[in-house]
PDB file of C-alpha atoms in Angstrom:
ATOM      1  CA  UNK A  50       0.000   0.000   0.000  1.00 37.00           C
ATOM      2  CA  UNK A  51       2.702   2.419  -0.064  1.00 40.00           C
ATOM      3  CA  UNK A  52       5.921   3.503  -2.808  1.00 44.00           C
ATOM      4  CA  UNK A  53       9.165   4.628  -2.064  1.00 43.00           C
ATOM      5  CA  UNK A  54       9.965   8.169  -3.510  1.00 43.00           C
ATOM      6  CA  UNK A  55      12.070   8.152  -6.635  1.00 46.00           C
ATOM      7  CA  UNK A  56      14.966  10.035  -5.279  1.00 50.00           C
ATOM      8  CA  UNK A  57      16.779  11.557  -1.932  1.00 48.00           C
ATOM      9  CA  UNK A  58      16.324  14.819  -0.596  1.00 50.00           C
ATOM     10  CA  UNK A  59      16.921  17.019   2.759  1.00 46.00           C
ATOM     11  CA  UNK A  60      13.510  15.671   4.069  1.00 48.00           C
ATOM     12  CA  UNK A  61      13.289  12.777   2.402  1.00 51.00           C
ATOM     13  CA  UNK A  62      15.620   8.950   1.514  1.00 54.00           C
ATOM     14  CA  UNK A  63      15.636   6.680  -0.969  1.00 61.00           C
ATOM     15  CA  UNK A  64      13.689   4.593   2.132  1.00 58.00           C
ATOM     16  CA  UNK A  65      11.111   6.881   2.439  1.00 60.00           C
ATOM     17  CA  UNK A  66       7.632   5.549   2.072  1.00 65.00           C
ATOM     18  CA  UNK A  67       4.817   7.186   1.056  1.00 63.00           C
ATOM     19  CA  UNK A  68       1.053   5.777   0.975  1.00 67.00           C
ATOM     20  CA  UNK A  69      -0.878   5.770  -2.731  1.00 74.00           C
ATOM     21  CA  UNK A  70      -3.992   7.343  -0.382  1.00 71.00           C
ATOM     22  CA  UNK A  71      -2.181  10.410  -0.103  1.00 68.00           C
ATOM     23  CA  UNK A  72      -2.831  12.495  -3.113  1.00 73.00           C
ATOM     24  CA  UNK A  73       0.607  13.120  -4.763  1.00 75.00           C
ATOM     25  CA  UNK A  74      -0.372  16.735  -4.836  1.00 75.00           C
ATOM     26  CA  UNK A  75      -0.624  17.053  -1.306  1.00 67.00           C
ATOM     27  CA  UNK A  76       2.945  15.368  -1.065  1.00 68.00           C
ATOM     28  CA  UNK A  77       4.612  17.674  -3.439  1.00 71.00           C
ATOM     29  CA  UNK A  78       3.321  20.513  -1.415  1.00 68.00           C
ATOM     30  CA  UNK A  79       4.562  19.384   1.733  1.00 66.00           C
ATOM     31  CA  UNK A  80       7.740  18.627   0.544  1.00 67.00           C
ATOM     32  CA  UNK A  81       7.995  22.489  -0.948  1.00 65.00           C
ATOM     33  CA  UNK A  82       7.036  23.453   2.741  1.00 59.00           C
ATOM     34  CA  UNK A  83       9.703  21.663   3.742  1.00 58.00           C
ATOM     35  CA  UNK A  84      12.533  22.768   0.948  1.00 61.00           C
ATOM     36  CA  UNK A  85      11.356  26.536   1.572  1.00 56.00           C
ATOM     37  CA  UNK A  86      13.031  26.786   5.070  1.00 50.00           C
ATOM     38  CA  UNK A  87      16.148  26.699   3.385  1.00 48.00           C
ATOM     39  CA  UNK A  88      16.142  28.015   0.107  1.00 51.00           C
ATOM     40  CA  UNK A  89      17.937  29.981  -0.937  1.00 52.00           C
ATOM     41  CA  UNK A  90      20.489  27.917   0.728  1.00 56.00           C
ATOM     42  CA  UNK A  91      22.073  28.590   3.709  1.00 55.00           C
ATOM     43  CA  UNK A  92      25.330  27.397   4.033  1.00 57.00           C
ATOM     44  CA  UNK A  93      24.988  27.248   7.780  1.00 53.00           C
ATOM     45  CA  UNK A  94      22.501  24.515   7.176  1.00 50.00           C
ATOM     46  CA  UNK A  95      25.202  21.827   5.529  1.00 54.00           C
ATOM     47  CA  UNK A  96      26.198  20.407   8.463  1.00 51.00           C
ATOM     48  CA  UNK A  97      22.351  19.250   8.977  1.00 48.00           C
ATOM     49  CA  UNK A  98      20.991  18.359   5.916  1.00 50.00           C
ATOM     50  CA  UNK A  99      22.114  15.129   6.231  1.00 49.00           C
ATOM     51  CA  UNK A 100      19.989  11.839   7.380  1.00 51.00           C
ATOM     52  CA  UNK A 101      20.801  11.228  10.822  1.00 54.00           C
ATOM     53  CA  UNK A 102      22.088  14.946  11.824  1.00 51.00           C
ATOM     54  CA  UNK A 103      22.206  13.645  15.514  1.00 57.00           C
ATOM     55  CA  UNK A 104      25.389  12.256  14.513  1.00 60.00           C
ATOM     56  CA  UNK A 105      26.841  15.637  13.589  1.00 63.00           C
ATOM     57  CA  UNK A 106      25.527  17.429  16.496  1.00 69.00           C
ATOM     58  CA  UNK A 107      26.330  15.304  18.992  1.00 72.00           C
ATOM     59  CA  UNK A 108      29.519  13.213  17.421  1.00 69.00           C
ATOM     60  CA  UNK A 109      32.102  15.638  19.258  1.00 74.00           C
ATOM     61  CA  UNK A 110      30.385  15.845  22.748  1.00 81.00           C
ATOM     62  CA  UNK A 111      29.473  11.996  23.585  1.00 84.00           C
ATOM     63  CA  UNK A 112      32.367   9.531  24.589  1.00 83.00           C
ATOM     64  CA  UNK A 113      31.397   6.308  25.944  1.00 86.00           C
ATOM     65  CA  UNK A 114      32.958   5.429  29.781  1.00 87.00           C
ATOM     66  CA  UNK A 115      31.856   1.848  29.986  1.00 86.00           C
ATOM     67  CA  UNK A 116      29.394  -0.625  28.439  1.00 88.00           C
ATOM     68  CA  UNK A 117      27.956  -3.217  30.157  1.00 87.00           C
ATOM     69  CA  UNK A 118      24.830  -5.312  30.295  1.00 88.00           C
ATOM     70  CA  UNK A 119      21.784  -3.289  31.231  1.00 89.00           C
ATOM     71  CA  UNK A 120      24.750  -0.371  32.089  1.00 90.00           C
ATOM     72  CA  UNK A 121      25.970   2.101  30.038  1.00 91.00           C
ATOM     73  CA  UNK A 122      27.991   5.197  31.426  1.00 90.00           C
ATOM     74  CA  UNK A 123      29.161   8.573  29.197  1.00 89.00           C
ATOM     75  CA  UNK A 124      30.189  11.455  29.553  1.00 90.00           C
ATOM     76  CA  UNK A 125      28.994  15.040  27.639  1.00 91.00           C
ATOM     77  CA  UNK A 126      30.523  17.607  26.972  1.00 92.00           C
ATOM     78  CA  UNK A 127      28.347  21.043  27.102  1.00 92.00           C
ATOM     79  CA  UNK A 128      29.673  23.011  24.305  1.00 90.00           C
ATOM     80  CA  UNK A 129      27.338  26.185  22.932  1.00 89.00           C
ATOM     81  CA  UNK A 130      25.810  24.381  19.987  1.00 86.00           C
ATOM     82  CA  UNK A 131      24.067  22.820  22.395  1.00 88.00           C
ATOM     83  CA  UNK A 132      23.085  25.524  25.032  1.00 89.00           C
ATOM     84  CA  UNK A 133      19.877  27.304  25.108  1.00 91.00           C
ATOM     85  CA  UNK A 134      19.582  30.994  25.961  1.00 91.00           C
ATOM     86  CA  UNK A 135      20.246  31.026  29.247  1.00 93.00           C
ATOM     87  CA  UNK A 136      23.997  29.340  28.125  1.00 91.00           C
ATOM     88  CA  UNK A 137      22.723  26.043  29.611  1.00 93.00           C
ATOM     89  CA  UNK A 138      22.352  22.440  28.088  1.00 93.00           C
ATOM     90  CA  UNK A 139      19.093  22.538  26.168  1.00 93.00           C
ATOM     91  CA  UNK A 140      16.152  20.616  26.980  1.00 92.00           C
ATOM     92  CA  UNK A 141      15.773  19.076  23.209  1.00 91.00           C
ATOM     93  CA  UNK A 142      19.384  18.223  23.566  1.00 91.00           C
ATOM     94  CA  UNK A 143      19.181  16.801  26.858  1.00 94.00           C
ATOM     95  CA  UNK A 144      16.085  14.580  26.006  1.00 93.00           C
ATOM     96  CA  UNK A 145      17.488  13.627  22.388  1.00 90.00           C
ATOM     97  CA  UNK A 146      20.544  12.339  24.427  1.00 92.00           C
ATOM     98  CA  UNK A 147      18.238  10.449  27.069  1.00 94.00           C
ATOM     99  CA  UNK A 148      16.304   9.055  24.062  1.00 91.00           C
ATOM    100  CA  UNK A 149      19.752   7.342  21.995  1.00 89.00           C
ATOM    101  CA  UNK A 150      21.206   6.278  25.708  1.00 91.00           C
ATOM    102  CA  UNK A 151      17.883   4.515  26.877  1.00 93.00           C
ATOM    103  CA  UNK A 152      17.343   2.538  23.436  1.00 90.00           C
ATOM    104  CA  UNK A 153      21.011   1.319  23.108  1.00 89.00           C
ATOM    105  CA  UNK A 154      21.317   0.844  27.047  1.00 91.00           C
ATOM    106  CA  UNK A 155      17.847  -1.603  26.421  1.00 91.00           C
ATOM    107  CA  UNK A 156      19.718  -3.208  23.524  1.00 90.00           C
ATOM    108  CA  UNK A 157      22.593  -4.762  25.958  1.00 90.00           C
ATOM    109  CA  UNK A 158      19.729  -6.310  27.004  1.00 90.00           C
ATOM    110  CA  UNK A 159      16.787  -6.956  24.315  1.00 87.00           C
ATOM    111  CA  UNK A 160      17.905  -9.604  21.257  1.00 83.00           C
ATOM    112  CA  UNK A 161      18.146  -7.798  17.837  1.00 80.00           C
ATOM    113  CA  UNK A 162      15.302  -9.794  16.515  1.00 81.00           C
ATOM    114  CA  UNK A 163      13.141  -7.772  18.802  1.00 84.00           C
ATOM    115  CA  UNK A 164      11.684  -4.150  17.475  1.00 86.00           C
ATOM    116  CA  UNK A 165      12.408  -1.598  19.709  1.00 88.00           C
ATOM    117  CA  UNK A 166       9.231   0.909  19.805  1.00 89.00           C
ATOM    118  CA  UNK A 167       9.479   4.116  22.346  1.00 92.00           C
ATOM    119  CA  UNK A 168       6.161   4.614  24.299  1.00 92.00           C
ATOM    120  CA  UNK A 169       7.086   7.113  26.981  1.00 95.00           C
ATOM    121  CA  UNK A 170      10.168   9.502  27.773  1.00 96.00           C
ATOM    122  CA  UNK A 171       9.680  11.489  30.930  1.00 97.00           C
ATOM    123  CA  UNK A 172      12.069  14.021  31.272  1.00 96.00           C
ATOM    124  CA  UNK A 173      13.037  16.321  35.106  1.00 96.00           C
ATOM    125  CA  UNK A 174      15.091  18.852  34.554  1.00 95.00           C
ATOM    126  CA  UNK A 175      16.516  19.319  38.436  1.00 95.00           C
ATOM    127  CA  UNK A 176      19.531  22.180  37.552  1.00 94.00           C
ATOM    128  CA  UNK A 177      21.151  24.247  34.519  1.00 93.00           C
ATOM    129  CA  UNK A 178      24.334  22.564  33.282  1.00 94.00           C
ATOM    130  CA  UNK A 179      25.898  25.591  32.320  1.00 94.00           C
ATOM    131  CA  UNK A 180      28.178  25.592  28.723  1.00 93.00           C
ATOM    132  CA  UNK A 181      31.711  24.083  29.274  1.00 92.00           C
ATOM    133  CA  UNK A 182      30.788  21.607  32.278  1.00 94.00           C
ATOM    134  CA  UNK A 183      30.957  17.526  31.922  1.00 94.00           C
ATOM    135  CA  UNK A 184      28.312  15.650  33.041  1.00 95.00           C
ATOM    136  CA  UNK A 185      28.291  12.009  33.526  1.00 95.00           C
ATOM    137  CA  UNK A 186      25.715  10.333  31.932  1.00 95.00           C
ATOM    138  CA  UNK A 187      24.142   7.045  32.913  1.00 96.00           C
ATOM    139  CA  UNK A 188      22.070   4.677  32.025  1.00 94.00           C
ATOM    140  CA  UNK A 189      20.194   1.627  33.305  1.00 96.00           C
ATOM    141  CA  UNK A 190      18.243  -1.090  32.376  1.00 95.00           C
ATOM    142  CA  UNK A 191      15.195  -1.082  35.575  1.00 96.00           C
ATOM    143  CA  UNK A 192      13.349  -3.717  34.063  1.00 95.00           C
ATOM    144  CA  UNK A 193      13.090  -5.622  31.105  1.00 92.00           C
ATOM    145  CA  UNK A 194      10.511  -8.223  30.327  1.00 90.00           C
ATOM    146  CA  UNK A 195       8.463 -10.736  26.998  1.00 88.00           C
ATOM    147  CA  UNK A 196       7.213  -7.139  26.044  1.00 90.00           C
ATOM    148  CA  UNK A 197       8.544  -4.067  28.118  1.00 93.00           C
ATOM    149  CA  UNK A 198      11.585  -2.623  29.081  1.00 95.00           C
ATOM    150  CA  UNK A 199      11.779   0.722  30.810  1.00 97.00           C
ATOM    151  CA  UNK A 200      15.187   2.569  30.837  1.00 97.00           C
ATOM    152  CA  UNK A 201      16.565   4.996  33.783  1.00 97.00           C
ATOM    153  CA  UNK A 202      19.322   7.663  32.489  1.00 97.00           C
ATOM    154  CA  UNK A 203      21.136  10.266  35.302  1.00 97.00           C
ATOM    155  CA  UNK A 204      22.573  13.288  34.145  1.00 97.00           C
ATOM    156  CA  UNK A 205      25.355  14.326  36.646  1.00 97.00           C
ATOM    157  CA  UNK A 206      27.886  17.250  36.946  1.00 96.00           C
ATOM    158  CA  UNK A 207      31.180  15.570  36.686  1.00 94.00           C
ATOM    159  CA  UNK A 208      32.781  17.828  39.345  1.00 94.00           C
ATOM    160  CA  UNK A 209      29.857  17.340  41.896  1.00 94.00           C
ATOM    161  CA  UNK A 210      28.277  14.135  40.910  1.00 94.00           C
ATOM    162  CA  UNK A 211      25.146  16.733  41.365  1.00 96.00           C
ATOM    163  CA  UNK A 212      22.177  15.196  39.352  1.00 96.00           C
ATOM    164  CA  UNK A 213      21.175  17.904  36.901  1.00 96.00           C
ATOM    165  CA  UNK A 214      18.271  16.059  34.680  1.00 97.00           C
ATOM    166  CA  UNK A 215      16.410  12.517  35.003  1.00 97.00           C
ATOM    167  CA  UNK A 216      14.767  10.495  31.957  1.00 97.00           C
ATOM    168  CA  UNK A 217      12.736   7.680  32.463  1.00 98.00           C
ATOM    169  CA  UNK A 218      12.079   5.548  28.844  1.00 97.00           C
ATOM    170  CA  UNK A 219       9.240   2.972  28.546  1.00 96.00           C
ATOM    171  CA  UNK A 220      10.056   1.058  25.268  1.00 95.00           C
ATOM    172  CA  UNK A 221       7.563  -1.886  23.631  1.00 94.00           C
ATOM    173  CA  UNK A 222       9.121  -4.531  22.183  1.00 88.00           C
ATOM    174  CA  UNK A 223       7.672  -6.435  19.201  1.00 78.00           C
ATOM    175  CA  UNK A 224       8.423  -9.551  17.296  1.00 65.00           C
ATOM    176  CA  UNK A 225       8.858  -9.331  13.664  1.00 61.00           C
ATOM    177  CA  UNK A 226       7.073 -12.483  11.989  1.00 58.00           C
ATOM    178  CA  UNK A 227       8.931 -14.781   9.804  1.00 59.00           C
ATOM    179  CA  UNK A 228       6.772 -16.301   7.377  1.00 59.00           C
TER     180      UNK A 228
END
């Protein structure tokens, strides 16, 4: 019931799906929505037009500490790409973090043949990490069972070991048929 589009774009891959019930009208327009935010080009923009620009935002500020089953520990670095206004670690960035931690921390734990699917990220921000800090970032498998595993991640302040923000991820797990 649905086509891949003929060609890759900024919003769009050579993977990307889209359903015959949607008049191809209505997809062209939405996809010249999309192109107008950055036409005329900005050159600013390169660095993000690409398919997974988590990669290049974050690539520079995670390093992994240790990986272990149901356990893994980074650190961040807080550099002001990712600060909001206030010069402190942004909330998107923050929960976007939370969100790649929590699904590869439940993968130490939940066999590849298993779909991952997030249902709920809770997010408490306790305290500003201010631009420049560490924090130490961990996270924890807290339980994992035939169909649910729910993630803890622990933002701390490297010099303190002050908890700054809390994430709590619920994912559903599904098992792809083979026929």
């Amino acid at each position: 019931m649905s086509s891949s589009s003929s060609s890759a774009s900024p919003i769009s891959s050579e993977t990307t799906e889209i359903s015959k019930q949607i008049d191809p009208t209505n997809v062209s327009l939405v996809e010249n929505f999309l192109t107008s935010f950055t036409h005329p080009p900005d050159p600013s923009l390169d660095d993000f037009a690409s398919f997974d620009s988590f990669s290049v935002l974050f690539q520079n500020n995670i390093r992994a500490l240790s990986i272990a089953r149901g356990r893994i520990t980074c650190s961040v670095v807080v550099t002001p790409a990712l600060t909001n206004y206030f010069n402190g670690l942004h909330g998107g960035a923050v929960a976007s973090i939370s969100e790649r931690l929590s699904m590869a921390c439940a993968r130490t734990i939940v066999s590849e043949d298993k779909h991952l699917f997030l249902g709920e990220l809770s997010m408490s921000y306790l305290s500003a990490a201010p631009v420049s800090s560490e924090l130490v970032v961990e996270g924890s498998v807290v339980r994992s069972g035939r169909n649910l595993t729910v993630v803890n991640v622990e933002f701390k302040m490297k010099d303190t070991m002050k908890v700054t923000y809390l994430a709590r991820a619920t994912f559903y797990q599904s098992i792809v048929s083979k026929l």
